[in-house]
mmCIF file of C-alpha atoms and ligand atoms in Angstrom:
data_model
loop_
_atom_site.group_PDB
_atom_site.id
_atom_site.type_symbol
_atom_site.label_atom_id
_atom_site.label_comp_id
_atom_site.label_asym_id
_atom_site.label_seq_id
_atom_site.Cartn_x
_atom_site.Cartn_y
_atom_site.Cartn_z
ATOM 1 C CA UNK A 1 -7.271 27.899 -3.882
ATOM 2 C CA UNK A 2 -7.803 31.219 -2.545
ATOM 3 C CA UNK A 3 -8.924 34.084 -4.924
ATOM 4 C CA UNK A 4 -6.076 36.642 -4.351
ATOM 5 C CA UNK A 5 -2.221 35.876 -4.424
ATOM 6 C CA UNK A 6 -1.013 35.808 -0.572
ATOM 7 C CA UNK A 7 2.315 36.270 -0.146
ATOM 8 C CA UNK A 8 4.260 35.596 2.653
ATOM 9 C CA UNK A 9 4.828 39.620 3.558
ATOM 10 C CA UNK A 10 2.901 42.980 2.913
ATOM 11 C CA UNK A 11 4.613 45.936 3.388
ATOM 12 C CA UNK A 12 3.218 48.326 6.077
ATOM 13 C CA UNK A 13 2.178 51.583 5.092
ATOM 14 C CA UNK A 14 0.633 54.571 6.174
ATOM 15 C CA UNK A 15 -2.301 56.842 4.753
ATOM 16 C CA UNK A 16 -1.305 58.829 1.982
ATOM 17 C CA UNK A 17 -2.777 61.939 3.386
ATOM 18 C CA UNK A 18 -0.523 61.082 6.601
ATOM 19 C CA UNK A 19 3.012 60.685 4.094
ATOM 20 C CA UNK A 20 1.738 63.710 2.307
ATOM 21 C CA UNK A 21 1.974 65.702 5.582
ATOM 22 C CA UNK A 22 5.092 64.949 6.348
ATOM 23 C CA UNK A 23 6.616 65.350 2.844
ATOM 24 C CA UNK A 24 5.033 68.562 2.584
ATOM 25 C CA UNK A 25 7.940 70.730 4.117
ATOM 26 C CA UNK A 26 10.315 69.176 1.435
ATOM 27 C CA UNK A 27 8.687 70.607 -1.299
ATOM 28 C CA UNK A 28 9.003 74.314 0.749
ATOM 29 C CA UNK A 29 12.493 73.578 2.004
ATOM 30 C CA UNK A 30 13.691 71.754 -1.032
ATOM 31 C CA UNK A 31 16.154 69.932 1.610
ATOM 32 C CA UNK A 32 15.806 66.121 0.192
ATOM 33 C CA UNK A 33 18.917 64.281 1.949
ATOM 34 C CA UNK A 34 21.887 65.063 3.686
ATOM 35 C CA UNK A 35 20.745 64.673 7.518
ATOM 36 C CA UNK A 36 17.828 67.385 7.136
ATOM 37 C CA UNK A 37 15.353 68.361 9.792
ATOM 38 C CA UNK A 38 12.884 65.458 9.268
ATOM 39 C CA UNK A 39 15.932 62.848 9.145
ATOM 40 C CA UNK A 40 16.718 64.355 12.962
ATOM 41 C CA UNK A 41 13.379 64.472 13.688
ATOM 42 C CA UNK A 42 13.157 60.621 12.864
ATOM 43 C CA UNK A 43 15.971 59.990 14.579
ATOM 44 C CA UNK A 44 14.750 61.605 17.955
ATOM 45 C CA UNK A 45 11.622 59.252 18.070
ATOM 46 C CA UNK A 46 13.352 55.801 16.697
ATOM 47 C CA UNK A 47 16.023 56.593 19.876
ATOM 48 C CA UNK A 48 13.086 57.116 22.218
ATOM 49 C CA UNK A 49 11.052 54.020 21.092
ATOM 50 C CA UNK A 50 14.064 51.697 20.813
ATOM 51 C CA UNK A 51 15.505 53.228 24.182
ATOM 52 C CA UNK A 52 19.076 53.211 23.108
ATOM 53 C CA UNK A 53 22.136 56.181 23.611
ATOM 54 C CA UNK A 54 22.970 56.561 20.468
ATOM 55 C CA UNK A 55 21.425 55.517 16.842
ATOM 56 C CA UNK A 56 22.844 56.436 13.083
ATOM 57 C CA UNK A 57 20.375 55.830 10.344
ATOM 58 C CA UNK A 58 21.541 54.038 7.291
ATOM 59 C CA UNK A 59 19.966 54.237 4.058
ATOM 60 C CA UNK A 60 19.625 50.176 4.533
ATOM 61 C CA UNK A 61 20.561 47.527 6.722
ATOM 62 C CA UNK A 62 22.923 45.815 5.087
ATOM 63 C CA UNK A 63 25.416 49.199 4.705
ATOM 64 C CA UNK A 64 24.731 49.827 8.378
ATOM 65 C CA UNK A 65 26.515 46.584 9.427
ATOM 66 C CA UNK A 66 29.137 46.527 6.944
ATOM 67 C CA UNK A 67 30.005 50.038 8.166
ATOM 68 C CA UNK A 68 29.573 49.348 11.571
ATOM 69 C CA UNK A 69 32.019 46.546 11.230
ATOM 70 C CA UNK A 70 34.317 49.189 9.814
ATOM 71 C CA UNK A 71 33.455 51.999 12.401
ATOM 72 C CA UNK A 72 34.462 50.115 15.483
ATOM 73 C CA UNK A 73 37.749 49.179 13.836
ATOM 74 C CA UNK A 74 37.751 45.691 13.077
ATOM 75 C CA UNK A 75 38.396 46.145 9.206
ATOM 76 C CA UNK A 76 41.839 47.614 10.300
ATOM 77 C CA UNK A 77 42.399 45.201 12.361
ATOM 78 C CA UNK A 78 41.270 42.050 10.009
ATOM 79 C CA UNK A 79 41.186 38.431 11.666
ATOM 80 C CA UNK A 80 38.094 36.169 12.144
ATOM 81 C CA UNK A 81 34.691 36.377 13.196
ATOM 82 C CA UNK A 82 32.279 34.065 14.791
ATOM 83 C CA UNK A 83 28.642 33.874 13.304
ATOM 84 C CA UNK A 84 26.046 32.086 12.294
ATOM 85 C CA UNK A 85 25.085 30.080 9.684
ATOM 86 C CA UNK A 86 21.602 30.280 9.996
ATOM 87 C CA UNK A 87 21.294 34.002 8.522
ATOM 88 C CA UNK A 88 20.214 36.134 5.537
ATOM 89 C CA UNK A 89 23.002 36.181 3.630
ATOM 90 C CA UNK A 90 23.542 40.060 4.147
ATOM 91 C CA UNK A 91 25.514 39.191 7.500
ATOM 92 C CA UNK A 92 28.052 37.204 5.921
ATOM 93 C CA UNK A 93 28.731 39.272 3.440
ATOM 94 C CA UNK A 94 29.090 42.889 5.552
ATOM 95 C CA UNK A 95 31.890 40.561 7.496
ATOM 96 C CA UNK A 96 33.644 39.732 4.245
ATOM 97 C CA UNK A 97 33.280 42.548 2.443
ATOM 98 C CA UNK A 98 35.234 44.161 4.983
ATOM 99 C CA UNK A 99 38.544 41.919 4.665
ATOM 100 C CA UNK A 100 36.853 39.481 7.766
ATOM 101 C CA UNK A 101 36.795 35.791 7.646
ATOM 102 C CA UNK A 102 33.610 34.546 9.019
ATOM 103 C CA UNK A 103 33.957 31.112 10.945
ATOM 104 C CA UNK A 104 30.621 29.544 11.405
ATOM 105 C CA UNK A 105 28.729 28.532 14.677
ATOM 106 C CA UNK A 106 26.168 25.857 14.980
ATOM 107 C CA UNK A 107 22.461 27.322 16.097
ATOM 108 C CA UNK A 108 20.410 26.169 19.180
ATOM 109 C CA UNK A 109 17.600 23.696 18.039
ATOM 110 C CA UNK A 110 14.879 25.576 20.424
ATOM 111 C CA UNK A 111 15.305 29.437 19.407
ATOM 112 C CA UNK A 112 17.645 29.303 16.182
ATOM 113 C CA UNK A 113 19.980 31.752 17.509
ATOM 114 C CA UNK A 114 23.609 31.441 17.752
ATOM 115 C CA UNK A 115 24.390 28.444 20.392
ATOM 116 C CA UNK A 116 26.704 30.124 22.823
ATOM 117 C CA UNK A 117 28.009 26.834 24.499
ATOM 118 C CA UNK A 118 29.450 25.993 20.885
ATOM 119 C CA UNK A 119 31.056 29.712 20.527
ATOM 120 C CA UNK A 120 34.543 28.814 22.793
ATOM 121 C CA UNK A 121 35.463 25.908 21.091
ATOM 122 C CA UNK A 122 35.900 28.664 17.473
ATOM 123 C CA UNK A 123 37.966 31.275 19.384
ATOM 124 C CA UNK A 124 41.787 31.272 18.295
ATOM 125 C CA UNK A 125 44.254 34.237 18.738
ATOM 126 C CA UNK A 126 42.784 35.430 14.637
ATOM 127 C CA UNK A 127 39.262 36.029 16.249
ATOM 128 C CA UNK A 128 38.622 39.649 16.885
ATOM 129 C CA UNK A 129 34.566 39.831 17.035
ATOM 130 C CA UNK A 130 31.310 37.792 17.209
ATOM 131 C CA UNK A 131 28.371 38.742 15.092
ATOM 132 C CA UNK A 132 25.393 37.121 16.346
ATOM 133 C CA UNK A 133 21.823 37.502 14.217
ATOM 134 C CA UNK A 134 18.575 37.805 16.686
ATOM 135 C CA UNK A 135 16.649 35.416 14.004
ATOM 136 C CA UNK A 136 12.638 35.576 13.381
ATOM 137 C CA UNK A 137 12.356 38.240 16.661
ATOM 138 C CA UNK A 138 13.762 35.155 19.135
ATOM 139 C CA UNK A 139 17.027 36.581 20.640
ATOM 140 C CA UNK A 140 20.092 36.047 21.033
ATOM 141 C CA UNK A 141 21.580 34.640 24.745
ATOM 142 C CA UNK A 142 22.764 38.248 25.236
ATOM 143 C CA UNK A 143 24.021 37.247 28.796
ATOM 144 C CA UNK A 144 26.314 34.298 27.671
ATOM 145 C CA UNK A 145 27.477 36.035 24.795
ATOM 146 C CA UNK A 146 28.411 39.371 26.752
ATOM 147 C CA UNK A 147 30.130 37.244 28.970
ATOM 148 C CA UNK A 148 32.568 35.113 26.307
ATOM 149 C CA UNK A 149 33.281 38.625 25.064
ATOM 150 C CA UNK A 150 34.178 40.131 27.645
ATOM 151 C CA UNK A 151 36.607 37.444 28.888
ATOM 152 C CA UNK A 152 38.419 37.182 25.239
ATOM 153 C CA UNK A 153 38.227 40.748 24.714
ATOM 154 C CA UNK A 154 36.423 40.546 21.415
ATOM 155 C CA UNK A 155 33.695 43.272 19.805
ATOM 156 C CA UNK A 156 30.230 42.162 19.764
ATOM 157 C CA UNK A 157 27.415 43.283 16.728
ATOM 158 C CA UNK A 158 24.502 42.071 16.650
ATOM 159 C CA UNK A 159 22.496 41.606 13.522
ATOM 160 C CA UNK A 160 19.101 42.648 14.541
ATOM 161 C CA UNK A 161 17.505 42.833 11.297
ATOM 162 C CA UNK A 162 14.038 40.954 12.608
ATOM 163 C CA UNK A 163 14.670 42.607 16.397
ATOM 164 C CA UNK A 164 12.927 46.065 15.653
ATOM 165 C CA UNK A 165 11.312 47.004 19.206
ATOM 166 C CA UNK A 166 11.984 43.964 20.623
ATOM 167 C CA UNK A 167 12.713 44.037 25.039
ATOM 168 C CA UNK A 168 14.753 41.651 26.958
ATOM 169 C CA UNK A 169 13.808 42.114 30.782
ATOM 170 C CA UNK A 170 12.564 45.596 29.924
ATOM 171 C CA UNK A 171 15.672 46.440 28.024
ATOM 172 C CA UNK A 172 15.495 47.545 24.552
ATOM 173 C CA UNK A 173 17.671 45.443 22.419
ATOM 174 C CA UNK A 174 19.497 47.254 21.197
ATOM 175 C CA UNK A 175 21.725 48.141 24.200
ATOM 176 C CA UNK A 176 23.407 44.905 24.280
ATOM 177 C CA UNK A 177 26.486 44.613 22.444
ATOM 178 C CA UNK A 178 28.726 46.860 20.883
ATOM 179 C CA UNK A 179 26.371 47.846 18.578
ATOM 180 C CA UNK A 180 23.779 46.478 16.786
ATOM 181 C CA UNK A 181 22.061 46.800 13.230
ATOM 182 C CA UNK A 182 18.328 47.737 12.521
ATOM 183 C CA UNK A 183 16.944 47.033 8.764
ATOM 184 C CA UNK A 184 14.124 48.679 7.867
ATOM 185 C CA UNK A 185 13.322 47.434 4.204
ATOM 186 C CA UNK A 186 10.149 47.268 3.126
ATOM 187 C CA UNK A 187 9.784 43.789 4.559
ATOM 188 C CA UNK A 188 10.402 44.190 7.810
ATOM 189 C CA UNK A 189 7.731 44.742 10.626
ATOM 190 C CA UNK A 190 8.585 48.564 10.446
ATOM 191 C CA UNK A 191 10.018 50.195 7.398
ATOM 192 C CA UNK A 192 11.123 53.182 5.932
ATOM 193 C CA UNK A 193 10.900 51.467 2.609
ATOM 194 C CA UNK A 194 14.697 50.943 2.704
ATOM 195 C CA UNK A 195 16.431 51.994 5.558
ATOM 196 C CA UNK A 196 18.316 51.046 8.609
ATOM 197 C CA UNK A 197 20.570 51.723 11.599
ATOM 198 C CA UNK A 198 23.248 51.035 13.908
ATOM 199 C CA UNK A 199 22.681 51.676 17.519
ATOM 200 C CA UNK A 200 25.477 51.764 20.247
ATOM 201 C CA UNK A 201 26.601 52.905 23.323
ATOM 202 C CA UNK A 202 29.880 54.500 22.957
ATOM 203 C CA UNK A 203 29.303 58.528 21.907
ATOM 204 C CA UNK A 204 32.905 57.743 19.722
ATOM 205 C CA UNK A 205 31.106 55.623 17.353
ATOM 206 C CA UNK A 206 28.903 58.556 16.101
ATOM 207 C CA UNK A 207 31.205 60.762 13.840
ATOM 208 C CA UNK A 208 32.858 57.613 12.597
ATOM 209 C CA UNK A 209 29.384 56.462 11.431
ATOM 210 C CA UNK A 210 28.365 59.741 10.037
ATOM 211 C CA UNK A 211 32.038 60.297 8.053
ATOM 212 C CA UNK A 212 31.343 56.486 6.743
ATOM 213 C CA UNK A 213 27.988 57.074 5.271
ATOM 214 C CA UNK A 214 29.292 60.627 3.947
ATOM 215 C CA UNK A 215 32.323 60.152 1.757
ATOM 216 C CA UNK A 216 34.323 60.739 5.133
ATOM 217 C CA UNK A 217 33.366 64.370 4.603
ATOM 218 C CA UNK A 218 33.089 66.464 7.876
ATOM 219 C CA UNK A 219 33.063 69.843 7.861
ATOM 220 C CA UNK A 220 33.380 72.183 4.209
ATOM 221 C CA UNK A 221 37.317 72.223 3.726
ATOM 222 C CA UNK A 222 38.713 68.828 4.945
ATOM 223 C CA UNK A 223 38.117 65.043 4.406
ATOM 224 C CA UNK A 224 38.955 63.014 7.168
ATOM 225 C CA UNK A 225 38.777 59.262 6.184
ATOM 226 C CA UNK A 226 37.578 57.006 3.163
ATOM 227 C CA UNK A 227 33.797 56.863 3.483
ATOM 228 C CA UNK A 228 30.947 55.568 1.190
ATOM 229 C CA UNK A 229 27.582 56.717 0.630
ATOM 230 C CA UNK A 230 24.643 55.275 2.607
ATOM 231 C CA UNK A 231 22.668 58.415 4.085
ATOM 232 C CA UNK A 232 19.033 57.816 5.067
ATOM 233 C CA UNK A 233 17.096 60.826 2.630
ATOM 234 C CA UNK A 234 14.124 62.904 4.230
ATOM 235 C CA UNK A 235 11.335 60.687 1.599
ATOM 236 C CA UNK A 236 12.611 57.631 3.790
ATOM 237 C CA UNK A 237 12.855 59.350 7.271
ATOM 238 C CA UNK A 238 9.295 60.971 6.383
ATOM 239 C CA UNK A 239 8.004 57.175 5.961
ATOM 240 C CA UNK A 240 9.804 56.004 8.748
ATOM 241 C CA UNK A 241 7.593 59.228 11.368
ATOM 242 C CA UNK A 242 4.322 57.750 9.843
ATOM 243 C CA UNK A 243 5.328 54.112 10.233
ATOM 244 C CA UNK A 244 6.141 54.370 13.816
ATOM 245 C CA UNK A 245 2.893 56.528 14.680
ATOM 246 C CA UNK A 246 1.649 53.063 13.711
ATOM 247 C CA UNK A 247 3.894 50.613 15.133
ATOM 248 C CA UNK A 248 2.102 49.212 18.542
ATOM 249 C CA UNK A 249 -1.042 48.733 16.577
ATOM 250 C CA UNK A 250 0.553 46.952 13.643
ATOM 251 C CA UNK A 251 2.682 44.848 16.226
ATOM 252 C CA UNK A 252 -0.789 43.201 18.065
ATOM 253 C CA UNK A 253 -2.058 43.161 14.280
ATOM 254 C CA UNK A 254 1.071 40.707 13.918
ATOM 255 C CA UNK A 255 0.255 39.608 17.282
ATOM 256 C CA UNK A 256 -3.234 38.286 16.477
ATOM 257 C CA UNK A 257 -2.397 36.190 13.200
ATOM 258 C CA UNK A 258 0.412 34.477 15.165
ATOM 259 C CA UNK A 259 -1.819 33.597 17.747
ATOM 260 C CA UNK A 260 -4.445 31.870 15.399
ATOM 261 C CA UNK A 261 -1.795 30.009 13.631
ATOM 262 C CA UNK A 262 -0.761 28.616 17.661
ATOM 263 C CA UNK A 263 -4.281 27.900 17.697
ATOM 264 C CA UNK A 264 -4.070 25.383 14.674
ATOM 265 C CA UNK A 265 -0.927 24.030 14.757
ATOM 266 C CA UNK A 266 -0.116 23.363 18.931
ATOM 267 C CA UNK A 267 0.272 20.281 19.802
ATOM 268 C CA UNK A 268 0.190 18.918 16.056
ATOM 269 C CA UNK A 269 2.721 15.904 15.807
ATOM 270 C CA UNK A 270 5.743 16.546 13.340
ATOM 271 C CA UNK A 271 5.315 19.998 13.501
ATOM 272 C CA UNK A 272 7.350 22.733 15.884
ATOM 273 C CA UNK A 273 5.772 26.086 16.219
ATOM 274 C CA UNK A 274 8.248 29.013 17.609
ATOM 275 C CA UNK A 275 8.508 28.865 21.508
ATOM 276 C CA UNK A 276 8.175 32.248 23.227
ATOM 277 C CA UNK A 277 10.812 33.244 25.099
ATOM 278 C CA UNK A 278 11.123 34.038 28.529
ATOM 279 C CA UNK A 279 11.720 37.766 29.234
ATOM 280 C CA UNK A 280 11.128 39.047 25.938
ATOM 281 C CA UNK A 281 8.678 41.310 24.320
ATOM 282 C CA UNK A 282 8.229 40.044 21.163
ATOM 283 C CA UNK A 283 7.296 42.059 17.649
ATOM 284 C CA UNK A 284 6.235 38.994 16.001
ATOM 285 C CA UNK A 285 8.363 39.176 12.605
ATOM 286 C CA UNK A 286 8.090 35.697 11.379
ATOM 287 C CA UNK A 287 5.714 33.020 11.631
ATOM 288 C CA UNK A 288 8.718 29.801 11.508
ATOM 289 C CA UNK A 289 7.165 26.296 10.914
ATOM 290 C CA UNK A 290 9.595 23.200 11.321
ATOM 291 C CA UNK A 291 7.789 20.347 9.433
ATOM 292 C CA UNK A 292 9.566 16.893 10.667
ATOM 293 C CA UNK A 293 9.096 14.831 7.626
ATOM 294 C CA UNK A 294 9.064 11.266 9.112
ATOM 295 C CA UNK A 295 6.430 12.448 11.760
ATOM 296 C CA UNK A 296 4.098 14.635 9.684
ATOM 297 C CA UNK A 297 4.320 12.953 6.367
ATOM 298 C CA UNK A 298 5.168 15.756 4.138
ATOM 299 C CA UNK A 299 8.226 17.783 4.215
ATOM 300 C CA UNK A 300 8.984 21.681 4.439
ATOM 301 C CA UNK A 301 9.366 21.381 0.082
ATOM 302 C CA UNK A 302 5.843 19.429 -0.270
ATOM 303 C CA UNK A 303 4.075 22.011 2.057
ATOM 304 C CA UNK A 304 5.354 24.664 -0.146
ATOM 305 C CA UNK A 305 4.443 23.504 -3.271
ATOM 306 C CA UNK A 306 0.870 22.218 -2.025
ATOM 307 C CA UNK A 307 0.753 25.939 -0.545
ATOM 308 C CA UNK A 308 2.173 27.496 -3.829
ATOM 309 C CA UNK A 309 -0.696 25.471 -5.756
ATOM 310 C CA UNK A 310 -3.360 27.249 -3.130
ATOM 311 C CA UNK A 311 -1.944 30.594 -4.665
ATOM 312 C CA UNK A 312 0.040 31.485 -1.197
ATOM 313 C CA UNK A 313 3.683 31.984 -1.486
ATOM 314 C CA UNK A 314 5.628 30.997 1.157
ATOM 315 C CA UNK A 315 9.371 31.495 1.922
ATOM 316 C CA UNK A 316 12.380 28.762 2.302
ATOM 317 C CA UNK A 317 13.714 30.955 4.823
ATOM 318 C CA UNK A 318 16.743 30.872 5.683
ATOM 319 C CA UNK A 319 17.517 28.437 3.075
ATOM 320 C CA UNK A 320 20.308 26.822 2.150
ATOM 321 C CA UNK A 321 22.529 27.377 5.386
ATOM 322 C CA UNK A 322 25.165 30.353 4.414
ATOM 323 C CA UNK A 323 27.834 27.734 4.441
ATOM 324 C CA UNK A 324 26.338 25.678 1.801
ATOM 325 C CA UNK A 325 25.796 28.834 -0.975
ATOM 326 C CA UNK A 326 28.296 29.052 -3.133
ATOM 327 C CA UNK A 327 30.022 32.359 -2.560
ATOM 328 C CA UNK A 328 30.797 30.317 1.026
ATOM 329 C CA UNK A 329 31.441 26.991 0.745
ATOM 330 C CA UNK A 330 34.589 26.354 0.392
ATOM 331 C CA UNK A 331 35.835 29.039 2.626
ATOM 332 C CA UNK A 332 36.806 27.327 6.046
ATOM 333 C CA UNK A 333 33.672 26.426 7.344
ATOM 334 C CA UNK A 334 33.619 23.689 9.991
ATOM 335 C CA UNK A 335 29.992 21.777 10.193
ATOM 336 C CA UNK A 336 27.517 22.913 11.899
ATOM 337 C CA UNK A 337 24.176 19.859 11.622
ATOM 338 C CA UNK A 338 21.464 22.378 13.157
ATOM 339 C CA UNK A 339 21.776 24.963 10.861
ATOM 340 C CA UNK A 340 21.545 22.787 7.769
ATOM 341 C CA UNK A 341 18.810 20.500 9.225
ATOM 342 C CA UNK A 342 16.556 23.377 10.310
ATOM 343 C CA UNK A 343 17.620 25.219 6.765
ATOM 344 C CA UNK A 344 16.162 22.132 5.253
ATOM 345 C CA UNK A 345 12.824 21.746 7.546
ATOM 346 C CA UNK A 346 11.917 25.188 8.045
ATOM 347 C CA UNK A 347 9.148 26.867 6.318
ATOM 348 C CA UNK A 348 8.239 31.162 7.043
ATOM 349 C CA UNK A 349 4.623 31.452 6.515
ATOM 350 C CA UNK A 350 2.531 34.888 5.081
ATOM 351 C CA UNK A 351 2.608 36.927 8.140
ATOM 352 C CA UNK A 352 1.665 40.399 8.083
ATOM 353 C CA UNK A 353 -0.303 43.273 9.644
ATOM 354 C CA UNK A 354 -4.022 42.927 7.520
ATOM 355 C CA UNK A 355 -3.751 39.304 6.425
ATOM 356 C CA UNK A 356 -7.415 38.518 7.756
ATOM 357 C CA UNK A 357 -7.658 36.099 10.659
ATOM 358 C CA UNK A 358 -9.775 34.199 7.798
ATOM 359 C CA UNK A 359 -6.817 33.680 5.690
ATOM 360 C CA UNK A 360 -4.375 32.641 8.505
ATOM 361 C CA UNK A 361 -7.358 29.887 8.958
ATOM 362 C CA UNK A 362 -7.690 28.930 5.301
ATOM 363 C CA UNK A 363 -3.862 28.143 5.099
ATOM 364 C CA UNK A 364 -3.712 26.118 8.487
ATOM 365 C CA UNK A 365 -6.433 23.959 7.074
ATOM 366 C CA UNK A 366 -5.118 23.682 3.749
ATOM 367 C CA UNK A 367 -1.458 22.684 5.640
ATOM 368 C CA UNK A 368 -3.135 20.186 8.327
ATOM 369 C CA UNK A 369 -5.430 18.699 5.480
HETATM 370 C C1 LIG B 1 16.878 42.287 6.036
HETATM 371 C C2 LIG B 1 18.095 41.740 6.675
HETATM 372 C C3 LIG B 1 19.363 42.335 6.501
HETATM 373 C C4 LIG B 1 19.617 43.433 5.519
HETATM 374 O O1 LIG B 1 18.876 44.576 5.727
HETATM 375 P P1 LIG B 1 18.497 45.522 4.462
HETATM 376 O O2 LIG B 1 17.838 46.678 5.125
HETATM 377 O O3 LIG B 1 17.607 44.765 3.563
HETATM 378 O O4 LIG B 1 19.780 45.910 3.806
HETATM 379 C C5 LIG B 1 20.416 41.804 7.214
HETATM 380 N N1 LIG B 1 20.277 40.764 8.035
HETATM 381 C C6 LIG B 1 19.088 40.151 8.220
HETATM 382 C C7 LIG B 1 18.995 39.009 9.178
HETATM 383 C C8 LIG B 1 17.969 40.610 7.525
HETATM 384 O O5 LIG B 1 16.804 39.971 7.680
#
């Protein structure tokens, strides 16, 4: 039993005298929201350190896919879309919410990402986009997806929730795609304490974003479409500056507790630590550990109640597969076996940026005991 409650996440923040700096002009300006100078300023740096065109921020992640879906027209156009399973349930629901139909493909066993050699086999004259999720930091086959796109003429987004900083072959991630979605919710390895964005290539996309997140208001004496309300205020974009003065060293903070937990659990029959992929720079966003029951003894549910018992809170996550909640199940949903077995086995242990290297230890040893 350890003394203090560990949880599986901590949310990163800066030193107050560092927020209070940058709040400071708000109180002179009285200019809270409504794209103000430290929202621009924010957005400046997050387009530098993601390298990407063109970014929007969203006041959280979930509104900046939903009206991303909208933005690049596929609510007008309505049909299906092919994505995963294996997802917080946020995805699923910015694709219905729009009037979408989401048709469900099966995961890779190695990565959890979408499994592009299932993604044909979905594709009728109905589907109009694919919305892959870059789950725990491992990405998505970018390549293979961009290429079934491009040959059925269908819109890629990519959920990239976990993806924050995250480089394929030097390439910041989010250039691939369409678009794709940032969250930056208090969870996340970099926060704003809610916020998120969409980045994308095509200059287009930006006043449709901005008309979307502001009543469709544009200048003083028109409106132009139907918009919502999702603006990113300068509190949040102030958070967001400090954050990211802190990002590299809070990523090999991340970097280092992963690492031990390799160091305990390699080799160990039954179970599967998260294999690093080739070519990418990771930000190390989840710790994912698939217990095999019938070769380790105890399942993914027994770990996290013997965990639970040691006062550390662990998370079933992503659990249940999306097409086993109830808000999904019964809409047309064709099986997908990976999804629901690594749903069942899969177990997201406390990860975060000052969780001592002592702690990561004391849970590995209460897990192998
Ligand atoms: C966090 C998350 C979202 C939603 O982002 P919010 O900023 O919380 O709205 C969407 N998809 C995935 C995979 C997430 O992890």
């Amino acid at each position: 039993m350890v003394s203090k409650k560990i949880y599986v996440t901590r949310s990163s923040m800066p030193k107050i005298e560092d927020y209070i700096e940058e709040i400071r002009p708000i109180f002179e300006s009285h200019h809270m929201t409504n794209m103000g100078p430290i929202y621009k300023k924010f957005q400046k740096q997050l387009i530098n350190y993601l390298e990407v065109p063109e970014l929007s921020l969203f006041v959280n992640g979930h509104m900046a896919l939903e009206m991303a879906i909208q933005a690049l027209g596929l609510r007008e156009k309505g049909g299906d879309v092919i994505t995963t399973p294996f997802t917080f349930v946020s995805t699923t629901h910015a694709i219905t919410r729009n009037g979408l139909k989401p048709v469900f493909c099966d995961i890779k066993p190695d990565d959890y990402t979408m499994d592009p050699d299932k993604i044909e086999a979905l594709i009728t004259e109905k589907t109009v986009a694919i919305i892959p999720v870059h789950v725990y930091g491992n990405i998505c086959d970018v390549e293979a997806i961009d290429r079934i796109a491009k040959k059925h003429n269908l819109i890629v987004i990519y959920d990239a929730a976990h993806a924050f900083g995250i480089k394929y072959k030097g390439v910041g991630i989010g250039n691939f795609g369409d678009a794709s979605m940032f969250s930056f919710h208090a969870t996340k390895v970099f926060n704003t304490i809610e916020g998120g964005a969409v980045a994308f290539k095509d200059k287009k996309y930006a006043q449709k974003l901005h008309e979307l997140k502001n009543f469709g208001i544009s200048g003083q004496d028109d409106v132009l479409g139907i918009g919502g309300n999702a603006k990113l205020d300068e509190f949040r974009a102030a958070m967001g500056i400090c954050n990211l003065r802190r990002i590299e060293e809070c990523i090999q903070k991340r970097k280092a507790v992963v690492e031990t937990y390799d160091f305990y659990f390699k080799g160990v029959p039954g179970l599967k630590i998260q294999t690093t992929q080739e070519n990418v720079t990771s930000n190390y966003a989840y710790y994912p550990l698939y217990i095999d029951k019938k070769v380790f003894g105890k399942s993914r549910d027994d770990i996290f109640n013997l965990l639970k018992e040691h006062n550390i809170y662990t998370r079933k996550y992503f659990y249940p597969a999306i097409n086993e909640m109830t808000c999904y199940k019964d809409m047309f949903s064709l099986d997908t076996p990976v999804a629901h077995d690594v749903s069942m086995n899969i177990l997201t242990l406390p990860l975060y940026e000052d969780l001592t290297l002592d702690e990561v230890k004391t849970i590995s040893k209460i897990i192998l005991k």
